[in-house]
Amino acid sequence: MTREEKSQVIDALTAQLTDNSIIYVADISGLNAEATSNLRRACFKADVKLAVVKNTLLAKAMENSSKEFGELPSALKGNSSILLSETGNAPAKIIKEFRKKSDKPVLKGAYIEEAVYLGDDQLENLVNIKSKEELLGDIIGLLQSPAKNVVSALQSGGQTLSGIVKTLSER
């Protein structure tokens, strides 16, 4: 690979890192062709982009990016792949589901909305992160709950009051 080609790859990686706020780094080496194909298919279905990258090029792209990756570049040893997503926990769910059949992929680290997670032991924490849509749903549910209670109280009171009036009118 010539210096020019490396520079183009670094620029492309830097653009991807800048455009995405959810970046996972994993090791998928050791997977056979069928398992790799299944992993790529699962990523495609979940709208997660998977790309195998060179560690040195990814590290330079992280340096060139305006984001602060903290200790994440230190995890770039051995084979590395990046998983890019719009949903914070989608790549973690894919990795967890895929590891039911195999011991790979191994999570090296993740960058999610300015937070850095290092090591495979963080996978469970990443799976439990709620997506933006889930958080909005929870907030809307909490906001609707008091209004529903007031409406139901008014409706039940009205029925009780109309029952009393009806009973009195019959007497």
mmCIF file of C-alpha atoms in Angstrom:
data_model
loop_
_atom_site.group_PDB
_atom_site.id
_atom_site.type_symbol
_atom_site.label_atom_id
_atom_site.label_comp_id
_atom_site.label_asym_id
_atom_site.label_seq_id
_atom_site.Cartn_x
_atom_site.Cartn_y
_atom_site.Cartn_z
ATOM 1 C CA MET A 1 0.000 0.000 0.000
ATOM 2 C CA THR A 2 1.518 3.299 -1.044
ATOM 3 C CA ARG A 3 1.687 6.364 1.155
ATOM 4 C CA GLU A 4 -1.055 8.006 -0.908
ATOM 5 C CA GLU A 5 -3.385 5.022 -0.505
ATOM 6 C CA LYS A 6 -2.744 4.966 3.247
ATOM 7 C CA SER A 7 -3.519 8.664 3.429
ATOM 8 C CA GLN A 8 -6.820 8.124 1.586
ATOM 9 C CA VAL A 9 -7.776 5.262 3.928
ATOM 10 C CA ILE A 10 -6.936 7.384 6.978
ATOM 11 C CA ASP A 11 -9.039 10.250 5.626
ATOM 12 C CA ALA A 12 -11.965 7.902 4.977
ATOM 13 C CA LEU A 13 -11.679 6.398 8.479
ATOM 14 C CA THR A 14 -11.442 9.866 10.037
ATOM 15 C CA ALA A 15 -14.630 10.884 8.226
ATOM 16 C CA GLN A 16 -16.417 7.756 9.486
ATOM 17 C CA LEU A 17 -15.248 8.355 13.059
ATOM 18 C CA THR A 18 -16.375 11.973 12.878
ATOM 19 C CA ASP A 19 -19.801 11.105 11.455
ATOM 20 C CA ASN A 20 -20.576 8.343 13.963
ATOM 21 C CA SER A 21 -20.985 8.752 17.704
ATOM 22 C CA ILE A 22 -21.145 4.995 18.337
ATOM 23 C CA ILE A 23 -17.985 3.070 17.502
ATOM 24 C CA TYR A 24 -17.110 -0.446 18.625
ATOM 25 C CA VAL A 25 -13.731 -2.109 18.123
ATOM 26 C CA ALA A 26 -13.767 -5.906 18.128
ATOM 27 C CA ASP A 27 -11.584 -8.854 17.199
ATOM 28 C CA ILE A 28 -13.291 -11.197 14.725
ATOM 29 C CA SER A 29 -10.164 -13.141 13.752
ATOM 30 C CA GLY A 30 -10.482 -16.894 13.841
ATOM 31 C CA LEU A 31 -14.000 -16.987 12.448
ATOM 32 C CA ASN A 32 -14.391 -19.218 9.427
ATOM 33 C CA ALA A 33 -15.959 -17.961 6.211
ATOM 34 C CA GLU A 34 -19.475 -19.094 7.117
ATOM 35 C CA ALA A 35 -19.357 -17.524 10.591
ATOM 36 C CA THR A 36 -17.946 -14.280 9.195
ATOM 37 C CA SER A 37 -20.688 -14.182 6.585
ATOM 38 C CA ASN A 38 -23.332 -14.782 9.287
ATOM 39 C CA LEU A 39 -21.855 -11.984 11.397
ATOM 40 C CA ARG A 40 -21.890 -9.577 8.462
ATOM 41 C CA ARG A 41 -25.496 -10.572 7.692
ATOM 42 C CA ALA A 42 -26.538 -9.958 11.327
ATOM 43 C CA CYS A 43 -24.822 -6.564 11.240
ATOM 44 C CA PHE A 44 -26.565 -5.634 7.991
ATOM 45 C CA LYS A 45 -29.991 -6.564 9.429
ATOM 46 C CA ALA A 46 -29.341 -4.422 12.519
ATOM 47 C CA ASP A 47 -28.081 -1.471 10.426
ATOM 48 C CA VAL A 48 -24.538 -1.816 11.792
ATOM 49 C CA LYS A 49 -21.561 -1.248 9.499
ATOM 50 C CA LEU A 50 -18.717 -3.747 9.971
ATOM 51 C CA ALA A 51 -15.255 -3.131 8.524
ATOM 52 C CA VAL A 52 -11.884 -4.780 9.085
ATOM 53 C CA VAL A 53 -9.191 -2.132 9.586
ATOM 54 C CA LYS A 54 -5.465 -1.893 10.138
ATOM 55 C CA ASN A 55 -4.622 -0.847 13.679
ATOM 56 C CA THR A 56 -2.055 1.770 12.685
ATOM 57 C CA LEU A 57 -4.418 3.412 10.198
ATOM 58 C CA LEU A 58 -7.282 3.408 12.713
ATOM 59 C CA ALA A 59 -5.032 4.887 15.402
ATOM 60 C CA LYS A 60 -3.959 7.709 13.054
ATOM 61 C CA ALA A 61 -7.598 8.323 12.121
ATOM 62 C CA MET A 62 -8.463 8.555 15.836
ATOM 63 C CA GLU A 63 -5.671 11.094 16.307
ATOM 64 C CA ASN A 64 -6.921 13.146 13.337
ATOM 65 C CA SER A 65 -10.514 13.066 14.567
ATOM 66 C CA SER A 66 -11.875 15.872 16.720
ATOM 67 C CA LYS A 67 -13.197 13.336 19.256
ATOM 68 C CA GLU A 68 -11.391 12.322 22.428
ATOM 69 C CA PHE A 69 -11.012 8.528 22.356
ATOM 70 C CA GLY A 70 -9.120 8.307 25.644
ATOM 71 C CA GLU A 71 -7.477 4.904 26.114
ATOM 72 C CA LEU A 72 -9.246 3.277 23.152
ATOM 73 C CA PRO A 73 -6.206 3.442 20.807
ATOM 74 C CA SER A 74 -4.241 1.361 23.358
ATOM 75 C CA ALA A 75 -6.690 -1.521 22.742
ATOM 76 C CA LEU A 76 -5.688 -1.704 19.069
ATOM 77 C CA LYS A 77 -3.570 -4.841 19.159
ATOM 78 C CA GLY A 78 -3.977 -7.902 16.981
ATOM 79 C CA ASN A 79 -6.768 -8.019 14.414
ATOM 80 C CA SER A 80 -9.355 -5.251 14.663
ATOM 81 C CA SER A 81 -12.726 -4.538 13.145
ATOM 82 C CA ILE A 82 -14.909 -1.512 13.691
ATOM 83 C CA LEU A 83 -18.662 -1.632 14.075
ATOM 84 C CA LEU A 84 -20.472 1.656 13.440
ATOM 85 C CA SER A 85 -24.090 2.190 14.409
ATOM 86 C CA GLU A 86 -26.753 4.785 15.126
ATOM 87 C CA THR A 87 -28.051 2.804 18.132
ATOM 88 C CA GLY A 88 -25.795 2.561 21.179
ATOM 89 C CA ASN A 89 -26.472 -1.035 22.110
ATOM 90 C CA ALA A 90 -27.011 -2.658 18.679
ATOM 91 C CA PRO A 91 -23.398 -3.817 18.120
ATOM 92 C CA ALA A 92 -23.196 -5.122 21.703
ATOM 93 C CA LYS A 93 -26.390 -7.132 21.213
ATOM 94 C CA ILE A 94 -25.024 -8.593 17.964
ATOM 95 C CA ILE A 95 -21.749 -9.579 19.643
ATOM 96 C CA LYS A 96 -23.559 -11.120 22.626
ATOM 97 C CA GLU A 97 -25.987 -13.056 20.407
ATOM 98 C CA PHE A 98 -23.184 -14.248 18.132
ATOM 99 C CA ARG A 99 -21.095 -15.451 21.070
ATOM 100 C CA LYS A 100 -23.766 -17.947 22.036
ATOM 101 C CA LYS A 101 -22.400 -20.099 19.182
ATOM 102 C CA SER A 102 -18.728 -19.107 19.266
ATOM 103 C CA ASP A 103 -16.143 -17.399 21.484
ATOM 104 C CA LYS A 104 -15.638 -14.627 18.910
ATOM 105 C CA PRO A 105 -16.017 -11.682 18.317
ATOM 106 C CA VAL A 106 -14.171 -10.301 21.328
ATOM 107 C CA LEU A 107 -14.932 -6.722 22.291
ATOM 108 C CA LYS A 108 -11.786 -4.611 22.570
ATOM 109 C CA GLY A 109 -13.492 -1.320 23.327
ATOM 110 C CA ALA A 110 -16.255 1.087 22.446
ATOM 111 C CA TYR A 111 -16.818 4.818 22.097
ATOM 112 C CA ILE A 112 -20.422 5.821 22.747
ATOM 113 C CA GLU A 113 -21.478 9.473 22.888
ATOM 114 C CA GLU A 114 -18.149 10.622 24.367
ATOM 115 C CA ALA A 115 -17.872 7.682 26.827
ATOM 116 C CA VAL A 116 -15.102 5.118 26.361
ATOM 117 C CA TYR A 117 -15.499 1.474 27.389
ATOM 118 C CA LEU A 118 -12.440 -0.802 27.384
ATOM 119 C CA GLY A 119 -12.328 -4.575 27.485
ATOM 120 C CA ASP A 120 -14.605 -7.503 26.839
ATOM 121 C CA ASP A 121 -15.940 -7.365 30.411
ATOM 122 C CA GLN A 122 -17.891 -4.203 29.463
ATOM 123 C CA LEU A 123 -20.125 -6.097 26.995
ATOM 124 C CA GLU A 124 -22.977 -6.627 29.459
ATOM 125 C CA ASN A 125 -22.990 -2.921 30.390
ATOM 126 C CA LEU A 126 -23.129 -1.986 26.709
ATOM 127 C CA VAL A 127 -26.016 -4.377 26.010
ATOM 128 C CA ASN A 128 -28.038 -2.708 28.778
ATOM 129 C CA ILE A 129 -27.598 0.821 27.411
ATOM 130 C CA LYS A 130 -30.952 2.149 26.270
ATOM 131 C CA SER A 131 -31.301 3.611 22.805
ATOM 132 C CA LYS A 132 -32.584 7.140 22.259
ATOM 133 C CA GLU A 133 -35.967 5.780 21.142
ATOM 134 C CA GLU A 134 -36.291 3.619 24.294
ATOM 135 C CA LEU A 135 -35.465 6.599 26.519
ATOM 136 C CA LEU A 136 -37.999 8.794 24.733
ATOM 137 C CA GLY A 137 -40.618 6.072 25.134
ATOM 138 C CA ASP A 138 -39.914 5.844 28.871
ATOM 139 C CA ILE A 139 -40.163 9.630 29.283
ATOM 140 C CA ILE A 140 -43.418 9.824 27.342
ATOM 141 C CA GLY A 141 -44.839 6.955 29.405
ATOM 142 C CA LEU A 142 -43.893 8.729 32.634
ATOM 143 C CA LEU A 143 -45.432 11.984 31.437
ATOM 144 C CA GLN A 144 -48.670 10.308 30.347
ATOM 145 C CA SER A 145 -49.126 8.358 33.578
ATOM 146 C CA PRO A 146 -50.338 11.259 35.800
ATOM 147 C CA ALA A 147 -52.651 12.532 33.060
ATOM 148 C CA LYS A 148 -54.192 9.074 32.679
ATOM 149 C CA ASN A 149 -54.770 8.887 36.447
ATOM 150 C CA VAL A 150 -56.553 12.268 36.471
ATOM 151 C CA VAL A 151 -58.734 11.326 33.502
ATOM 152 C CA SER A 152 -59.684 7.965 34.991
ATOM 153 C CA ALA A 153 -60.472 9.578 38.366
ATOM 154 C CA LEU A 154 -62.713 12.152 36.669
ATOM 155 C CA GLN A 155 -64.471 9.456 34.648
ATOM 156 C CA SER A 156 -65.075 7.217 37.657
ATOM 157 C CA GLY A 157 -66.290 10.183 39.715
ATOM 158 C CA GLY A 158 -68.696 11.159 36.975
ATOM 159 C CA GLN A 159 -70.116 7.663 36.808
ATOM 160 C CA THR A 160 -70.528 7.552 40.577
ATOM 161 C CA LEU A 161 -72.207 10.967 40.606
ATOM 162 C CA SER A 162 -74.566 10.029 37.784
ATOM 163 C CA GLY A 163 -75.448 6.824 39.629
ATOM 164 C CA ILE A 164 -76.349 8.756 42.765
ATOM 165 C CA VAL A 165 -78.482 11.256 40.811
ATOM 166 C CA LYS A 166 -80.245 8.425 39.008
ATOM 167 C CA THR A 167 -80.968 6.628 42.299
ATOM 168 C CA LEU A 168 -82.312 9.781 43.880
ATOM 169 C CA SER A 169 -84.530 10.550 40.900
ATOM 170 C CA GLU A 170 -86.053 7.074 41.054
ATOM 171 C CA ARG A 171 -87.083 7.554 44.668
#
